[in-house]
Structure formats: structure tokens, C-alpha cells
PDB file of C-alpha atoms in Angstrom:
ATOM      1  CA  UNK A1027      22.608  33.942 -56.153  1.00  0.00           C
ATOM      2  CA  UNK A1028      20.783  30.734 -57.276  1.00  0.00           C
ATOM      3  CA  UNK A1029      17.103  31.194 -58.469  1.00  0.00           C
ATOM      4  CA  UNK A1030      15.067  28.938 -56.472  1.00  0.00           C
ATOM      5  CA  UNK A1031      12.362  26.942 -58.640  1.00  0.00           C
ATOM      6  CA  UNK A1032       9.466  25.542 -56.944  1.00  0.00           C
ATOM      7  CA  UNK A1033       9.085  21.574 -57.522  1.00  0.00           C
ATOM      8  CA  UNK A1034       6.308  21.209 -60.419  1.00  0.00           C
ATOM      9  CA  UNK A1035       2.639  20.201 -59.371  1.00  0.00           C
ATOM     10  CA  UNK A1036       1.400  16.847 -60.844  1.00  0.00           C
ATOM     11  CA  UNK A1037      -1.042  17.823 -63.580  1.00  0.00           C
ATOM     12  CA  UNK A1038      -4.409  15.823 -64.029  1.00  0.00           C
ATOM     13  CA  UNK A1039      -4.531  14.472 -68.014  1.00  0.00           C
ATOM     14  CA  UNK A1040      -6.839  16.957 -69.670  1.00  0.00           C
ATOM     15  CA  UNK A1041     -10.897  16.402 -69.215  1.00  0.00           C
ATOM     16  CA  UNK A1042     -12.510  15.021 -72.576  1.00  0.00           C
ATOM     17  CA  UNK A1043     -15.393  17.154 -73.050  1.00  0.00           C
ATOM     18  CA  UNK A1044     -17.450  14.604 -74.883  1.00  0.00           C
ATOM     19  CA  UNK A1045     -17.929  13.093 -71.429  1.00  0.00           C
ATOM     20  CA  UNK A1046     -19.961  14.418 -68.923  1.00  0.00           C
ATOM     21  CA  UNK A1047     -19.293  15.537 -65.590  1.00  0.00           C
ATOM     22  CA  UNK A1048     -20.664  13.752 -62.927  1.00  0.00           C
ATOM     23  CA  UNK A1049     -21.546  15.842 -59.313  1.00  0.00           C
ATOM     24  CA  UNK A1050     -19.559  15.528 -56.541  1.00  0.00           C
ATOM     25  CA  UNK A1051     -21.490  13.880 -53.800  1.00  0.00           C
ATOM     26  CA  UNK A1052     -21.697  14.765 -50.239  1.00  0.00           C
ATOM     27  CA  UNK A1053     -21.663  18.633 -50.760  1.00  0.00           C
ATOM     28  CA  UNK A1054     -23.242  21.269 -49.276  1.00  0.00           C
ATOM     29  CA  UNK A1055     -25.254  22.067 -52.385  1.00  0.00           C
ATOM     30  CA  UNK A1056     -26.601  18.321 -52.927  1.00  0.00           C
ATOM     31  CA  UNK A1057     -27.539  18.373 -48.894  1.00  0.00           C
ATOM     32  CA  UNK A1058     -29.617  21.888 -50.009  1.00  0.00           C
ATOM     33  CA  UNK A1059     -30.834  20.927 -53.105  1.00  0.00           C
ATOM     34  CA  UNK A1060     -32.240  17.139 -51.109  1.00  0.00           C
ATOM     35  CA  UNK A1061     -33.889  19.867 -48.650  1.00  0.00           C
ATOM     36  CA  UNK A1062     -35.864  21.848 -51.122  1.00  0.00           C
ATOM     37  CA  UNK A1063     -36.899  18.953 -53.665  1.00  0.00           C
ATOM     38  CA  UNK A1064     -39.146  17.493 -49.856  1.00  0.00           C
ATOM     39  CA  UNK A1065     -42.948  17.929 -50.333  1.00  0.00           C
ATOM     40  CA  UNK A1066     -42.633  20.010 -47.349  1.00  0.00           C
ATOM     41  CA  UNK A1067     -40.044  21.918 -48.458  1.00  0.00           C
ATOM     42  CA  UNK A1068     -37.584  24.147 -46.341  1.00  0.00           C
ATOM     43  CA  UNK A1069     -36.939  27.324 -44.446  1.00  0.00           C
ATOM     44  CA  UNK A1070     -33.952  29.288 -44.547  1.00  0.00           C
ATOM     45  CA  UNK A1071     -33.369  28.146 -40.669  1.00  0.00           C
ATOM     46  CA  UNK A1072     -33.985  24.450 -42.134  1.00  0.00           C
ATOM     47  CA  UNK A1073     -30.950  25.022 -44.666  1.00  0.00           C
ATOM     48  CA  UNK A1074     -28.516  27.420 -41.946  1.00  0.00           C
ATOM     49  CA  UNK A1075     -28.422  24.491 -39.489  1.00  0.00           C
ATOM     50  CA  UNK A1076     -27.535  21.664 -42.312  1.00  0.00           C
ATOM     51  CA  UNK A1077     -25.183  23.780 -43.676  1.00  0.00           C
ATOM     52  CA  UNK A1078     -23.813  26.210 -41.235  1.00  0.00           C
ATOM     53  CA  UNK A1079     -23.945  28.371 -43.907  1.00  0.00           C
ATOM     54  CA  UNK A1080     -25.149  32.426 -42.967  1.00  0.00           C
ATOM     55  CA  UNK A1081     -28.737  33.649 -44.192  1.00  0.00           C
ATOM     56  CA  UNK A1082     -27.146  36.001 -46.994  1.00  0.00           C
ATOM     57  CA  UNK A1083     -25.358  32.908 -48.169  1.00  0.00           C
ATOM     58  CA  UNK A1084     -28.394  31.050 -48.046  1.00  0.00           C
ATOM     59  CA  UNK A1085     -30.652  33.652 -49.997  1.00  0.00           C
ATOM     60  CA  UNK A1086     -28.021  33.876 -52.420  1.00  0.00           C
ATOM     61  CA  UNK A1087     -27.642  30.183 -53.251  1.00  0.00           C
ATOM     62  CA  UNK A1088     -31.144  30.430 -54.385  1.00  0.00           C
ATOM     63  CA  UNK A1089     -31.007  33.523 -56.424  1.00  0.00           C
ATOM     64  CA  UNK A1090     -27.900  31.632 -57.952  1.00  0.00           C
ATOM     65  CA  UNK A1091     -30.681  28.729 -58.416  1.00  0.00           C
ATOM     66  CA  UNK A1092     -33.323  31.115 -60.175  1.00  0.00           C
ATOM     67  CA  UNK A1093     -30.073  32.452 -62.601  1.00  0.00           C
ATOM     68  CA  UNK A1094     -29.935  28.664 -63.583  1.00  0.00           C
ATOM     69  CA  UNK A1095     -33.156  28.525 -64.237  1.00  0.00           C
ATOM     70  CA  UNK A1096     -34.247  26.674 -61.482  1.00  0.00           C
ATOM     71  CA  UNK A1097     -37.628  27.515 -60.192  1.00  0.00           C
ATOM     72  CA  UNK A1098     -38.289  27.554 -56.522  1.00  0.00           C
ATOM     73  CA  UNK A1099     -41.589  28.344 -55.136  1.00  0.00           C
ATOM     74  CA  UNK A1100     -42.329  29.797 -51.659  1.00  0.00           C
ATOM     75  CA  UNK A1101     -44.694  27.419 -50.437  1.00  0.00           C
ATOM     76  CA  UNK A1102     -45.846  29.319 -47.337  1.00  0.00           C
ATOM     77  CA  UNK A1103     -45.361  32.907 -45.746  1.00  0.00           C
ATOM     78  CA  UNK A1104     -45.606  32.768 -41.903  1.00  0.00           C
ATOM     79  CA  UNK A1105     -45.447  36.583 -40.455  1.00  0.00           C
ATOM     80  CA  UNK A1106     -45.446  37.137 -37.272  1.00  0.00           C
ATOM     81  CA  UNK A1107     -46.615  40.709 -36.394  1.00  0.00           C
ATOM     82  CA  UNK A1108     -44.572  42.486 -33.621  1.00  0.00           C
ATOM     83  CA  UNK A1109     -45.147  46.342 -32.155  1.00  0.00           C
ATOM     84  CA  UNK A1110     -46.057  48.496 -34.510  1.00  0.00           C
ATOM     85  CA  UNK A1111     -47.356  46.059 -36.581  1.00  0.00           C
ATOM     86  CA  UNK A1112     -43.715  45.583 -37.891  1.00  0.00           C
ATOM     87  CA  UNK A1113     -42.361  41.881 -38.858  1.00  0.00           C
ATOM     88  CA  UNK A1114     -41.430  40.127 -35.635  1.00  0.00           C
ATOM     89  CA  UNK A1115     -38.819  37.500 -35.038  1.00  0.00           C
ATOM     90  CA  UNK A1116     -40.127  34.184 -35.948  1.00  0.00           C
ATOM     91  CA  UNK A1117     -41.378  35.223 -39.387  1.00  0.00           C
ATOM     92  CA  UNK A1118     -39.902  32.479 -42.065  1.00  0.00           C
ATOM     93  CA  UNK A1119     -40.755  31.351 -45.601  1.00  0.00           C
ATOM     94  CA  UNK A1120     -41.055  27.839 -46.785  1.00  0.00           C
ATOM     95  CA  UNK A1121     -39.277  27.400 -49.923  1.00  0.00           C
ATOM     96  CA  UNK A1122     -39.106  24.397 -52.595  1.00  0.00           C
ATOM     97  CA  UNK A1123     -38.408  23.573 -55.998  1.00  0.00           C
ATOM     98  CA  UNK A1124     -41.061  23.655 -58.441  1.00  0.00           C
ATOM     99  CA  UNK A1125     -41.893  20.206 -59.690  1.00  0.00           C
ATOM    100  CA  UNK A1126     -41.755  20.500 -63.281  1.00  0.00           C
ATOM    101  CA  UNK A1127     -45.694  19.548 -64.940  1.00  0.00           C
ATOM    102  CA  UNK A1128     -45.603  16.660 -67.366  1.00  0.00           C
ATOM    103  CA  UNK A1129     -45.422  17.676 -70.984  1.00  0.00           C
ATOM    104  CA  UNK A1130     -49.312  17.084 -72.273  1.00  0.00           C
ATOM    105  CA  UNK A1131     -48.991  14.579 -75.357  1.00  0.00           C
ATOM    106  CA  UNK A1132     -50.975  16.460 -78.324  1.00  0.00           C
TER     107      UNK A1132
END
């Protein structure tokens, strides 16, 4: 019997890492990362519908954010209070990303 070989990929020239890398644009994580740098900010809902991403996914995209060393700030907490006085449906969080202060010249 004959080995088969599998035909050989083309192979990209290697990356010189003296250059930077420029972003993809279009992505997911641009179309998030537009949503939190508004003045208004956004919800998790906000980011699920421009996404279709899940709310796990969502939370941990910005947990992966705060690892970077990105800072988001929760802007505003709305609870609604259900039975019980238990967190209802309709409760959300306004997130953004902290605008960095200007260094103070001294």
C-alpha cells in the first residue's frame, strides 16, 4: 500500500515583529468595544443583540477586558425588586470604559 500525503498548505512569509499589528476591522470585539467607549455606555442586552453573543460570553469578554487592564466602570445599577424583595427581571447594569484623566503637567 501507497502512503497517501496530503497536498502542502501555502504558508504566509513569516511576520516581522518590528512591525506592528494592526486590528482586524469589522469584528465582534471592535463593534463591543465602539459600544462601551459611548457616553452612555451599554448594557449587557445592548451588547447580546449586536453581537448575538450569550450573557456568560458577554460578562466574560469584560473580565477578559479588566485582565488587560482595561477599566470599565458600571455607570448605573437599575434593580428591579420582585416578590420577596428578590431581583426581578428587568434589572441591568450600564457599563463603559473608563476615560483615562489627563496626566497633570507638574
Amino acid at each position: 500500500m501507497a502512503a497517501t500525503q496530503r497536498p502542502t498548505r501555502a504558508s504566509r512569509p513569516p511576520r516581522d515583529p518590528a512591525t506592528p499589528r494592526h486590528p482586524r476591522s469589522g469584528t465582534k470585539q471592535e463593534n463591543v468595544l465602539a459600544l462601551l467607549r459611548r457616553d452612555e455606555g451599554a448594557t449587557i442586552t445592548q451588547v447580546m443583540d449586536a453581537t448575538g453573543w450569550q450573557q456568560h460570553t458577554v460578562r466574560g469578554f469584560l473580565a477578559g477586558l479588566k485582565r488587560k487592564g482595561v477599566t470599565v466602570e458600571v455607570l448605573d445599577r437599575v434593580r428591579q425588586v420582585g416578590p420577596s424583595k428578590q431581583g426581578a427581571k428587568g434589572s441591568y447594569s450600564i457599563y463603559r470604559i473608563a476615560i483615562a484623566a489627563p496626566a497633570e503637567a507638574g
